[in-house]
Short mmCIF file of C-alpha atoms and ligand atoms in Angstrom, two decimals:
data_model
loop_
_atom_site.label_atom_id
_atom_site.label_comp_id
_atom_site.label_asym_id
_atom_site.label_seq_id
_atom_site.Cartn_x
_atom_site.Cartn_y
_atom_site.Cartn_z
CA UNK A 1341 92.55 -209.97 -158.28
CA UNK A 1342 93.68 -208.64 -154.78
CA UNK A 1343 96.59 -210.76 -153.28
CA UNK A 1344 95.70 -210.71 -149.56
CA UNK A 1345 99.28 -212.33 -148.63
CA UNK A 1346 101.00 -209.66 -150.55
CA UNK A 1347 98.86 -206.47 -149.36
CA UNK A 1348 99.50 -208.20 -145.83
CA UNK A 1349 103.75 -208.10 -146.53
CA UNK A 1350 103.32 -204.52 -147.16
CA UNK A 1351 101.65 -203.60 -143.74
CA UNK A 1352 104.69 -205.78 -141.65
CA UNK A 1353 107.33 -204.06 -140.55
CA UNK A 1354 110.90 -205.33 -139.37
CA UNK A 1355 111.73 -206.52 -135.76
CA UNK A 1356 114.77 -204.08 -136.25
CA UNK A 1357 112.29 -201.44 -137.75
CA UNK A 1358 110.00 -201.97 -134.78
CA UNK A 1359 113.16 -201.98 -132.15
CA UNK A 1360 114.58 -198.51 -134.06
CA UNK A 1361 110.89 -196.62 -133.26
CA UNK A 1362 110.87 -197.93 -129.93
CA UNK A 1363 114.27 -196.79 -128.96
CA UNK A 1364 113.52 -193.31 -130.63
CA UNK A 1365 110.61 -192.94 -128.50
CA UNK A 1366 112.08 -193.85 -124.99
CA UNK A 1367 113.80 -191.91 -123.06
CA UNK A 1368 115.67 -193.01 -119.94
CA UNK A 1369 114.49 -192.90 -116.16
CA UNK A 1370 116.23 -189.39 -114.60
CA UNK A 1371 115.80 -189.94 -110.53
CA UNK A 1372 118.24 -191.82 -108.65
CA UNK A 1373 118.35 -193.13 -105.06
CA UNK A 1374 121.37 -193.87 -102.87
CA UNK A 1375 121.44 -197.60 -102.28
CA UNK A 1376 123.82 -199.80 -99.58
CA UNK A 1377 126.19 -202.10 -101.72
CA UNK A 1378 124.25 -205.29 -100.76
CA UNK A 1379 121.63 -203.40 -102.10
CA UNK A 1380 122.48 -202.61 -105.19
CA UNK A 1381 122.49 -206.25 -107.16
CA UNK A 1382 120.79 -205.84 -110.76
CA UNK A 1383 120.60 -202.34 -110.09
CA UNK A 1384 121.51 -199.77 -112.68
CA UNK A 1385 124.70 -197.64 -111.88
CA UNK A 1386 123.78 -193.53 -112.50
CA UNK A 1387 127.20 -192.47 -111.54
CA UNK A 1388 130.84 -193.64 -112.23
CA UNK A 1389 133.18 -195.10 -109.19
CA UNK A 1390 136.53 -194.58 -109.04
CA UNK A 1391 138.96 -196.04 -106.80
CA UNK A 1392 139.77 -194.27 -103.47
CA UNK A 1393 142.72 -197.06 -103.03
CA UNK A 1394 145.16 -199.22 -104.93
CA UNK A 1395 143.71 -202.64 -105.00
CA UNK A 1396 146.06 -204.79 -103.59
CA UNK A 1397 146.60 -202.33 -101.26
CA UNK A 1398 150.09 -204.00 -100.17
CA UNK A 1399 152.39 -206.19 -101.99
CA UNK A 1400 151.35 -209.87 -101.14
CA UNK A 1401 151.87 -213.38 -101.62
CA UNK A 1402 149.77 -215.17 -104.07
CA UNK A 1403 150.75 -218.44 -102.35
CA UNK A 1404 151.70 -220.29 -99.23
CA UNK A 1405 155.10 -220.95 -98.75
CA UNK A 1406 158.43 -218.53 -97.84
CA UNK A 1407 159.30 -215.22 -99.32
CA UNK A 1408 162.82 -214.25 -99.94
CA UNK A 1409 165.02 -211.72 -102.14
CA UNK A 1410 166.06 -212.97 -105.40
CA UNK A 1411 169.80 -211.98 -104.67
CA UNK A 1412 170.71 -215.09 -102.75
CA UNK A 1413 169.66 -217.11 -105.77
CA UNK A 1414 173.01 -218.41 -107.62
CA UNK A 1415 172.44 -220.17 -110.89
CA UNK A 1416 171.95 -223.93 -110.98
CA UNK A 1417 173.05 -224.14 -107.98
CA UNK A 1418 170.60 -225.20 -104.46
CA UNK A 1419 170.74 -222.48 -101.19
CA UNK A 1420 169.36 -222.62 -97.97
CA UNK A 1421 168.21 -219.61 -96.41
CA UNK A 1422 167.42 -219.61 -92.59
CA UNK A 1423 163.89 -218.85 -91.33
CA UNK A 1424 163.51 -216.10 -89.14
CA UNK A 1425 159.71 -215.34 -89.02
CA UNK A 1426 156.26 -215.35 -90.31
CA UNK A 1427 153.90 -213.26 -92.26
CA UNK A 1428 150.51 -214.09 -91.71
CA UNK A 1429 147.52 -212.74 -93.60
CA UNK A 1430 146.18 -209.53 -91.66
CA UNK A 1431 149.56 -209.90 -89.19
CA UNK A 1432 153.27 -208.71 -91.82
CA UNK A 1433 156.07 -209.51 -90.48
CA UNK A 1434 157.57 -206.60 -88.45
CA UNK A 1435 161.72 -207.70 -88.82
CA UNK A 1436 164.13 -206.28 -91.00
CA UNK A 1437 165.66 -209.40 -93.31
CA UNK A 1438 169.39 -209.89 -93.61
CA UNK A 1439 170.95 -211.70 -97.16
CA UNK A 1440 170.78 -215.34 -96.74
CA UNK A 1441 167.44 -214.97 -94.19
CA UNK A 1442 163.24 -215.54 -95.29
CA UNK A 1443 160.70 -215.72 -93.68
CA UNK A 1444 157.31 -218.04 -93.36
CA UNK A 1445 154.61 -216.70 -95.47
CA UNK A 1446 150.97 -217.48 -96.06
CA UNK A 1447 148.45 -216.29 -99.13
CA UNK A 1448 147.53 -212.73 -98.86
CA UNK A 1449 150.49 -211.61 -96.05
CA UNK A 1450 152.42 -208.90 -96.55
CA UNK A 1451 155.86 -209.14 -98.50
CA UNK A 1452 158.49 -207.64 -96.10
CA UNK A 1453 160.29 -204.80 -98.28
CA UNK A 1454 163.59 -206.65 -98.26
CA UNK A 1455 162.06 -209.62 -100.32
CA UNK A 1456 160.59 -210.09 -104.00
CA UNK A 1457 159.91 -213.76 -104.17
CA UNK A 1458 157.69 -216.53 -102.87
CA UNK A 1459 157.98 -220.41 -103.60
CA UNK A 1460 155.66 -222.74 -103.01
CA UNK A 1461 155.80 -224.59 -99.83
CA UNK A 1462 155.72 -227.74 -101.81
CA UNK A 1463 158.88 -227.07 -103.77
CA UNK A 1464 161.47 -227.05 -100.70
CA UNK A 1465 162.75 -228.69 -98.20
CA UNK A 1466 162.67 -228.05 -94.53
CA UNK A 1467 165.15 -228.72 -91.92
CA UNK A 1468 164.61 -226.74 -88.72
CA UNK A 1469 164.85 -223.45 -89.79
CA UNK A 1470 167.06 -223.98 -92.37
CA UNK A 1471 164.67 -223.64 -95.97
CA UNK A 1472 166.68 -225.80 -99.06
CA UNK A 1473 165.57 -224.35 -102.12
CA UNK A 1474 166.48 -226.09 -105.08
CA UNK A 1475 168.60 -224.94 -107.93
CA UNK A 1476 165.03 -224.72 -110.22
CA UNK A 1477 164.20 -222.38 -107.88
CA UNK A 1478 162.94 -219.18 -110.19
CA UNK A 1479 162.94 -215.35 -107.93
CA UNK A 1480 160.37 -212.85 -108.45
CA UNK A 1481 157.59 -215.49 -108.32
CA UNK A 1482 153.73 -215.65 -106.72
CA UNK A 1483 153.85 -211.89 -105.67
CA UNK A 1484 150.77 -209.44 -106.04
CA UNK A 1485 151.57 -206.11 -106.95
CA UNK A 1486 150.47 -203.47 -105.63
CA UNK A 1487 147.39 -201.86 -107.66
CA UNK A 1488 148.02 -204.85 -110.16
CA UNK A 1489 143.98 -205.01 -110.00
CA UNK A 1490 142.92 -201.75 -109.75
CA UNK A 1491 144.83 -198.17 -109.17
CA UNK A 1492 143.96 -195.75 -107.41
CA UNK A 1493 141.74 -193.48 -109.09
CA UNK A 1494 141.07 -195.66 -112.09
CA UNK A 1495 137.26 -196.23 -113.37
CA UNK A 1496 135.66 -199.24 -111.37
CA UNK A 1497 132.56 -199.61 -113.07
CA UNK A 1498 130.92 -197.32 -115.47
CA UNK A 1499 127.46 -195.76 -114.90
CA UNK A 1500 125.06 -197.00 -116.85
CA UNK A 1501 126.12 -200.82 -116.09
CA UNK A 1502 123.37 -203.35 -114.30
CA UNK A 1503 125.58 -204.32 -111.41
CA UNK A 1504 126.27 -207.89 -111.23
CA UNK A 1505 127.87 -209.97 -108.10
CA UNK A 1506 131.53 -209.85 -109.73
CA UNK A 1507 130.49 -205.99 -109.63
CA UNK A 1508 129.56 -206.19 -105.18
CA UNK A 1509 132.45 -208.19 -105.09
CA UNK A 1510 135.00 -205.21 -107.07
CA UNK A 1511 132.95 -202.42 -105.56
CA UNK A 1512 133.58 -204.21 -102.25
CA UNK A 1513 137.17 -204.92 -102.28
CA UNK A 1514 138.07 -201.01 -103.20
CA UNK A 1515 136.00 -200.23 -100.27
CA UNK A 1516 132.72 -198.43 -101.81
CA UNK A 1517 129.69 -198.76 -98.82
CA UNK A 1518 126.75 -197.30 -101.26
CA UNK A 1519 126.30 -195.97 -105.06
CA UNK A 1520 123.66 -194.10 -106.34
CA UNK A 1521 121.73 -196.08 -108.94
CA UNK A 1522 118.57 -195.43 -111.22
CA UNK A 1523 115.38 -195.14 -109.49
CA UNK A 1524 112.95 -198.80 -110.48
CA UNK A 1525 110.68 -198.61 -113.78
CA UNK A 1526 107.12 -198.75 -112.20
CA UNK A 1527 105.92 -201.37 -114.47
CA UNK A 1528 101.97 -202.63 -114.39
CA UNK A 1529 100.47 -205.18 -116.07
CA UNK A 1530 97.05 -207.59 -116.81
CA UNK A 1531 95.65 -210.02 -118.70
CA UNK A 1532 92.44 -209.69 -120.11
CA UNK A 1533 89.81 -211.63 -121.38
CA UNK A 1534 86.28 -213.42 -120.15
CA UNK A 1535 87.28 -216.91 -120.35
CA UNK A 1536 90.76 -216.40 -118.20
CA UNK A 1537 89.74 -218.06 -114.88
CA UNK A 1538 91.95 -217.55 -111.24
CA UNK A 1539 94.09 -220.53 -110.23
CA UNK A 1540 92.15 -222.49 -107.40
CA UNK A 1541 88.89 -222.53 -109.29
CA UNK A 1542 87.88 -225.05 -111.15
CA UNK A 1543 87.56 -224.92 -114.86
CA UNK A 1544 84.40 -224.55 -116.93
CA UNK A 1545 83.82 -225.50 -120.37
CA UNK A 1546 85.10 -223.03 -122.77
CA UNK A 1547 87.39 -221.14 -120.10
CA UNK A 1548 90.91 -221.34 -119.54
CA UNK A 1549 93.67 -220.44 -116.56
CA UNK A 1550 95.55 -217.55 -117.15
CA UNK A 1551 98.86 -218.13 -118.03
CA UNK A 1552 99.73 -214.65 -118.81
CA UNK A 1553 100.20 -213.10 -115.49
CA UNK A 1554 102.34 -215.50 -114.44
CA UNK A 1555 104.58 -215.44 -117.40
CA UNK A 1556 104.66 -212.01 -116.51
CA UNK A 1557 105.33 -212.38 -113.04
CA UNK A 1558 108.25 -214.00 -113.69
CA UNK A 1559 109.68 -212.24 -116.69
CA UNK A 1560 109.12 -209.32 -114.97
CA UNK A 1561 111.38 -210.09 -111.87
CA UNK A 1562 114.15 -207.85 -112.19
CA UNK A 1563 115.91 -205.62 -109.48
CA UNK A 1564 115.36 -202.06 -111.59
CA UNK A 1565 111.87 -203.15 -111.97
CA UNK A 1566 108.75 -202.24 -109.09
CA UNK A 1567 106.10 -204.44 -110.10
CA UNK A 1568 102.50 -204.23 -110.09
CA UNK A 1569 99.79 -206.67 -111.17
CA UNK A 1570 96.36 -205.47 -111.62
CA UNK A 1571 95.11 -208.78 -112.49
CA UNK A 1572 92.20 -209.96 -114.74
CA UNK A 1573 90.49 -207.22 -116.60
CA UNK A 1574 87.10 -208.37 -118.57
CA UNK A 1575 86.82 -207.74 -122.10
CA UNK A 1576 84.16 -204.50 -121.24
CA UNK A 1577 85.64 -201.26 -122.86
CA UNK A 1578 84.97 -199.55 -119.77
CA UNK A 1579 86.78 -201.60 -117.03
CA UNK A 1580 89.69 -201.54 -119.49
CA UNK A 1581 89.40 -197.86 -119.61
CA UNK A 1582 89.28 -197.08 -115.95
CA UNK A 1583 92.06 -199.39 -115.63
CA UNK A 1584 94.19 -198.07 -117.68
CA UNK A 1585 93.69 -194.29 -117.15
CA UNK A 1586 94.12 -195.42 -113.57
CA UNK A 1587 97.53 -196.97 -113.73
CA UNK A 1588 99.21 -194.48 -115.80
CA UNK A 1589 99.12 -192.13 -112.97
CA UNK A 1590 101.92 -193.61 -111.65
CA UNK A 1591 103.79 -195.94 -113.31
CA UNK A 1592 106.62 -195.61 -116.27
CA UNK A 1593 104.90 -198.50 -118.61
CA UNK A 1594 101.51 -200.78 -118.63
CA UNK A 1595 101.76 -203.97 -120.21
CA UNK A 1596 98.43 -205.88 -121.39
CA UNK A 1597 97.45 -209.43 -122.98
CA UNK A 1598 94.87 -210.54 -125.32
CA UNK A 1599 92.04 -208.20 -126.62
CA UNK A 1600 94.11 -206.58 -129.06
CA UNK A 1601 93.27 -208.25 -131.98
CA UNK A 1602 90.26 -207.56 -134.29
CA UNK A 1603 87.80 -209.41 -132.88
CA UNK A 1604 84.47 -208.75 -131.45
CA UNK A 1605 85.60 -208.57 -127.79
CA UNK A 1606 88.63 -207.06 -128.61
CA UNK A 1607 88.75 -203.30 -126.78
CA UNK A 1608 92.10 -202.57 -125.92
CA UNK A 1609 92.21 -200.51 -129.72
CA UNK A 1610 89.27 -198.83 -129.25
CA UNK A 1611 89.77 -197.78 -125.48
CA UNK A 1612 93.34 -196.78 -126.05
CA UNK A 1613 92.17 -194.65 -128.41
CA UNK A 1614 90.35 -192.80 -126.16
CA UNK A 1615 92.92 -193.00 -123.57
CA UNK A 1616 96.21 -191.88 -125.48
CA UNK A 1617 98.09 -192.22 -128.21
CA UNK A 1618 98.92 -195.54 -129.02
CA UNK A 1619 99.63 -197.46 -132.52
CA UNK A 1620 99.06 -200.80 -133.64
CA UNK A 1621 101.83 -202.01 -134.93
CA UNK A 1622 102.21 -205.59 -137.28
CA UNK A 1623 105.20 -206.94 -137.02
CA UNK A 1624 106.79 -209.52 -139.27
CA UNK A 1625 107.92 -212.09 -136.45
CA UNK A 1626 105.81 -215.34 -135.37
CA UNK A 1627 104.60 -215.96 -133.17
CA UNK A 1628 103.72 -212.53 -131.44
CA UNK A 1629 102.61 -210.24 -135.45
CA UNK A 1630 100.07 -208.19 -133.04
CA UNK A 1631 101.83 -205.80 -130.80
CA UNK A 1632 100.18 -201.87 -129.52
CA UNK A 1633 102.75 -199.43 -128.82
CA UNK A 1634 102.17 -196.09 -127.51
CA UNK A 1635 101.75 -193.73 -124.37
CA UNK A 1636 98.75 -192.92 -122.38
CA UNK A 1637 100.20 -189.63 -120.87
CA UNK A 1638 103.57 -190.35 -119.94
CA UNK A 1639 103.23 -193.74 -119.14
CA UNK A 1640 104.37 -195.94 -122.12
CA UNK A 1641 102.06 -199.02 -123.49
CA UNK A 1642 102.55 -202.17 -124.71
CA UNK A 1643 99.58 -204.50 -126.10
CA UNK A 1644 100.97 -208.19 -126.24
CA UNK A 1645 98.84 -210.75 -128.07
CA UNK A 1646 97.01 -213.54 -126.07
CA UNK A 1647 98.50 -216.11 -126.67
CA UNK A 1648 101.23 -217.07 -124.48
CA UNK A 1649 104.13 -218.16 -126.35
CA UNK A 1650 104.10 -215.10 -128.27
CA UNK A 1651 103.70 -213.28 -125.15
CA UNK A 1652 106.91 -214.50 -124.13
CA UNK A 1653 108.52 -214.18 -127.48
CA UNK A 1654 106.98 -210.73 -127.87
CA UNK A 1655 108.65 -210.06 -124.46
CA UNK A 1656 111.76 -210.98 -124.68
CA UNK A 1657 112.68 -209.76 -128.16
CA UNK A 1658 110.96 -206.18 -128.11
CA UNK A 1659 109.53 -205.69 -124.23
CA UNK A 1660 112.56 -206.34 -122.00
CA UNK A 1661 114.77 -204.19 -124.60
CA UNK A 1662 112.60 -201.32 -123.97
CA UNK A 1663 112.95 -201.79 -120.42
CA UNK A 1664 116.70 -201.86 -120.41
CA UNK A 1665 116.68 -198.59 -122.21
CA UNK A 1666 114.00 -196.91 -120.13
CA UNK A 1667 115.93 -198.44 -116.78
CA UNK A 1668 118.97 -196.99 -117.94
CA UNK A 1669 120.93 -199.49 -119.96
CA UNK A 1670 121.63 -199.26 -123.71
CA UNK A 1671 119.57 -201.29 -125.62
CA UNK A 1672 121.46 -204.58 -125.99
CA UNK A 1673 121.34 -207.17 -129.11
CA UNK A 1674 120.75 -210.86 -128.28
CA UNK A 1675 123.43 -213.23 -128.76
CA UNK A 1676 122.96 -215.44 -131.99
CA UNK A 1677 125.13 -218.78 -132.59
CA UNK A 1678 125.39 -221.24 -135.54
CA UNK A 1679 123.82 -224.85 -135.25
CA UNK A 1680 123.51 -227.90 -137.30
CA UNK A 1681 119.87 -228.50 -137.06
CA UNK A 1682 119.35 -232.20 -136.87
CA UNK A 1683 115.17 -232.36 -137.48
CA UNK A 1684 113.19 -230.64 -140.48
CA UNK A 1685 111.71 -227.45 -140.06
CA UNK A 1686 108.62 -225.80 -141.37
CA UNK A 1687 108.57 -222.40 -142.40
CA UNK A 1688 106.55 -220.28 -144.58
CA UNK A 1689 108.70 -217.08 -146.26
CA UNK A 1690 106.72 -213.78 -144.86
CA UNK A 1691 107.90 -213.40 -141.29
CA UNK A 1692 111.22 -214.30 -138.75
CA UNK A 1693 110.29 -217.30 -136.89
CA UNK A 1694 111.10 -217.86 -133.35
CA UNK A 1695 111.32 -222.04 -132.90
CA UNK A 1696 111.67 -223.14 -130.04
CA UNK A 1697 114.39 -225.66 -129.98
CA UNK A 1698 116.94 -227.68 -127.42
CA UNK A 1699 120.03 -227.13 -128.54
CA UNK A 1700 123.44 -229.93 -127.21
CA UNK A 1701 127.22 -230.05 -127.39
CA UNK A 1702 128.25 -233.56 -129.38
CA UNK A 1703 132.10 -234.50 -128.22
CA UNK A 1704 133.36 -232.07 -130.94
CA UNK A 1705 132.20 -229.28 -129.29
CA UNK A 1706 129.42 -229.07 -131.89
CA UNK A 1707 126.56 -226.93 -131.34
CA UNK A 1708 123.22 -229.47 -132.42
CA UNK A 1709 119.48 -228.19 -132.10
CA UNK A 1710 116.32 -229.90 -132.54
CA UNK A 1711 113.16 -228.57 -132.48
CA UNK A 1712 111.34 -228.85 -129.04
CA UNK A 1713 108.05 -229.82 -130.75
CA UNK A 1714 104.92 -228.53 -132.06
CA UNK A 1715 105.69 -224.81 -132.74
CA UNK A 1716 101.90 -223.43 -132.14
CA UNK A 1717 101.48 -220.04 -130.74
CA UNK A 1718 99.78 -221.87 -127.28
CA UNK A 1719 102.37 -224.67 -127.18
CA UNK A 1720 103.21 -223.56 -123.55
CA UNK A 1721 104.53 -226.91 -123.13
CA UNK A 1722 107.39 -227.25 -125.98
CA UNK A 1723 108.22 -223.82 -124.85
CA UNK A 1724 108.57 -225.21 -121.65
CA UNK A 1725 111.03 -228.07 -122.97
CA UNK A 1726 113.16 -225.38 -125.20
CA UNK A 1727 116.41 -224.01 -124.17
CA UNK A 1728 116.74 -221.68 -127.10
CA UNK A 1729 115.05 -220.24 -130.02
CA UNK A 1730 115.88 -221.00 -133.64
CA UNK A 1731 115.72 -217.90 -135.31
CA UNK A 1732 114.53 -218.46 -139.30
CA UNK A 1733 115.10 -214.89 -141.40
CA UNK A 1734 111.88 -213.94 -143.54
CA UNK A 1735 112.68 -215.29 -146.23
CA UNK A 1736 113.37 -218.92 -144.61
CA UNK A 1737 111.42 -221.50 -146.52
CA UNK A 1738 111.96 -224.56 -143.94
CA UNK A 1739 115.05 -226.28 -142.95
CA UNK A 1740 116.01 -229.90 -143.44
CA UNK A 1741 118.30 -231.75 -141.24
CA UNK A 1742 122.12 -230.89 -141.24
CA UNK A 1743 121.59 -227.46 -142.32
CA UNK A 1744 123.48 -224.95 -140.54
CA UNK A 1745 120.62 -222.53 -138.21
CA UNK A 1746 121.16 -219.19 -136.42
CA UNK A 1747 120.10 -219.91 -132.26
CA UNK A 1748 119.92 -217.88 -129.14
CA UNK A 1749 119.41 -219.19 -126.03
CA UNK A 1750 116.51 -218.64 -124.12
CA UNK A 1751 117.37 -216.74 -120.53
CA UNK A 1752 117.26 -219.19 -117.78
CA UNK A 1753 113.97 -217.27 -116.58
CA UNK A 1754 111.48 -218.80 -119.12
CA UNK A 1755 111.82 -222.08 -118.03
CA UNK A 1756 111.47 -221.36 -114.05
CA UNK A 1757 108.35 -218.98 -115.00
CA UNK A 1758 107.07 -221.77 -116.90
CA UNK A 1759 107.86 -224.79 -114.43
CA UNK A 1760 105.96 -223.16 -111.53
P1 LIG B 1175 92.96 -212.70 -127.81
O1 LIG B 1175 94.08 -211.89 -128.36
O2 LIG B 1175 92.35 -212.06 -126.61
O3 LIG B 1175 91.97 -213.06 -128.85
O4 LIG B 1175 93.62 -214.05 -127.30
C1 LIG B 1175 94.27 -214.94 -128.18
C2 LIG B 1175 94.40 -216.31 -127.56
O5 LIG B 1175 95.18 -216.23 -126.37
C3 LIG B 1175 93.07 -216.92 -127.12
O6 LIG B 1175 93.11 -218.32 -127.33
C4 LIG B 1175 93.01 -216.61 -125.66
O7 LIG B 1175 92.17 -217.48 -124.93
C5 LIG B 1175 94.46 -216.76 -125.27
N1 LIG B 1175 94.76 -215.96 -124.08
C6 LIG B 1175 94.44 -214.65 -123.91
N2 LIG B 1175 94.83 -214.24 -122.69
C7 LIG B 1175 95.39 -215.32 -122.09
C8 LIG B 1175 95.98 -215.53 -120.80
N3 LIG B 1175 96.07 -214.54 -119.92
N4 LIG B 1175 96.48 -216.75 -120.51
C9 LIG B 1175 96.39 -217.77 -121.41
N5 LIG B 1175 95.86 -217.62 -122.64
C10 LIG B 1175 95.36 -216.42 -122.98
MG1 LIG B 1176 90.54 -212.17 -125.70
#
């Protein structure tokens, strides 16, 4: 007797095996452009930046409150040191300072050279000009050193980083105007299928809205990413083809829905067939087994399944890797954590299940999950709910409550896609 279940085993292959033949068959974007700093959030960095200047540039006060030189402090004992000016931020002081003299100084001023100390205004007393400091008082306090940030010359960021706001913010204060990032990834992408129906239209029996594209939309919004939608395409093997052939002209990857399974209206094999070389690939995750990987000329193709929660599952485990490395960025591994898992979970050994769950904190500092409901491949709505997936290894036969589960949490961007 043929065992179906067991023929079907041998024909999955591994997320990691899947993610391995992907990386080995994408290569990076080459082209950069020249972007202005405020333009260059979530972009990819193509070159390294070095430091023109030491960052702080001067020595400077880390508080408010009076600088002075160590030397006039005598052990356990209270001074008082006469006031002779002020260093503002942007505006040192220009005097010379004589033992037993400090001056006023606010956070960020210059240190005059003849001082190494600040103290907090808080901690002395002030009569006139005359500044008591106690006999606590410690020297060599609250004062920025020069380059005690960044020297000048060392390695700001590193090419190949996506540049994040901490990044406009570092880049800024060393005083870099523009960097020269990687070019976008021209993405495109559509849904097809004859029962997906156009928001603002009522529905029909038998005919849905389609989800897809706007799951899309939103997964897709990414600075290194230019974006194009081509909409609905019906299940007819020659729209699909025109389509296709069409949009590989000038983008870096196409990204379709639906249609690629095996059933009657389902083109996308047969029509990439004729349009490239792409493979069908089963892999052993749920939800999201059918994926088509390939290239119609040089434009890389992915074939998502229909439905949408494997869409986004599909996406965000094997897509948006893809896109890191063809944008420029190493391929990165998601984040797992441990959970106690506080409801039963059902699981079938055969594939690595993506649950959606919600996962808490108790007053411990416990990590708790719970599933976010009914786990269905179309289940838009628990998705919806879920602020991380439960990740169950193939060989997983359920879970029951107070066993320990692996989690990663979901990027904020499903659940504003999915809210809209
Ligand atoms: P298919 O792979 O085309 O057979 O689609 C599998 C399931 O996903 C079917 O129930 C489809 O109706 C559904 N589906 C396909 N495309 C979409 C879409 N764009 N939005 C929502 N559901 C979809
Ligand atoms: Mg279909």
């Amino acid at each position: 007797m043929i065992d179906i279940c067991a023929q079907e085993k041998k024909q999955l292959s591994s997320i990691t095996a899947a993610l391995a033949r992907i990386a080995s068959a994408i290569e990076p974007v080459t082209e950069t452009e020249r972007v202005t700093l405020k333009n260059a959030l979530g972009r990819v960095l193509a070159e390294p930046i070095y430091s023109a200047i030491n960052s702080p540039f001067d020595r400077n006060s880390a508080m408010d409150g009076y600088a002075f030189s160590s030397h006039n402090l005598i052990p356990e004992q209270s001074i008082s040191l006469t006031q002779v000016g002020i260093s503002w931020a942007g505006q040192p002081y220009q005097g010379t300072l004589q033992s037993g003299q400090c001056v006023r100084i606010f956070t960020g001023a210059v240190l005059p050279a003849e001082t190494d100390s600040v103290i907090m205004q808080e901690q002395v007393q002030v009569d006139a000009s005359s500044i008591i400091f106690s006999a606590q008082t410690q020297g060599k306090q609250h004062v920025r050193a020069i380059g005690e940030d960044i020297k000048q010359g060392d390695l700001v960021c590193a090419p190949f980083k996506k540049i994040t706001a901490t990044d406009l913010g570092l880049l800024a204060s060393v005083g870099t105007e523009s960097l020269v990032v990687k070019r976008k990834v021209k993405i495109a992408y559509f849904s097809t299928g004859n029962e997906l129906t156009a928001l603002g239209q009522a529905l029909e029996s038998g005919k849905i809205y389609d989800s897809n594209r706007y799951l899309l939309s939103g997964l897709l919004t990414d600075a290194c990413y230019q974006v194009t939608d081509l909409g609905v395409i019906a299940d007819d093997p020659q729209q699909l083809e025109d389509c296709i052939l069409a949009a590989a002209k000038n983008h870096d990857l196409i990204m379709s829905t639906g249609g690629a399974s095996v059933g009657d209206a389902d083109y996308i094999k047969e029509v990439l067939a004729r349009c490239g070389k792409v493979d069908f690939w089963k892999i052993a995750i749920k939800p999201g087994k059918p994926l088509a990987f390939g290239k119609i000329h040089d434009c890389h193709f992915f074939g998502l399944p229909g439905n949408p929660v494997a869409v986004v599952v599909t996406f965000q485990h094997i897509v948006a890797p893809a896109l890191e490395q063809l944008s420029g960025i190493s391929m990165s591994q998601p984040l797992q954590l441990l959970a106690k898992c506080t409801t039963a979970l059902k699981k079938s050994p055969g594939r690595q299940e993506y649950q959606r769950g919600i996962v808490s904190q108790d007053n411990n500092g416990e990590l708790l999950v719970a599933s976010s409901g009914q786990q269905g491949s179309n289940i838009l709505s628990a998705t919806s709910a879920a602020n991380c997936y439960i990740v169950l290894p193939v060989e997983c036969r359920g879970i029951q409550p107070g066993e320990q589960v692996r989690i990663e949490l979901i990027r904020s961007v499903i659940s504003s896609v999915i809210s809209h």
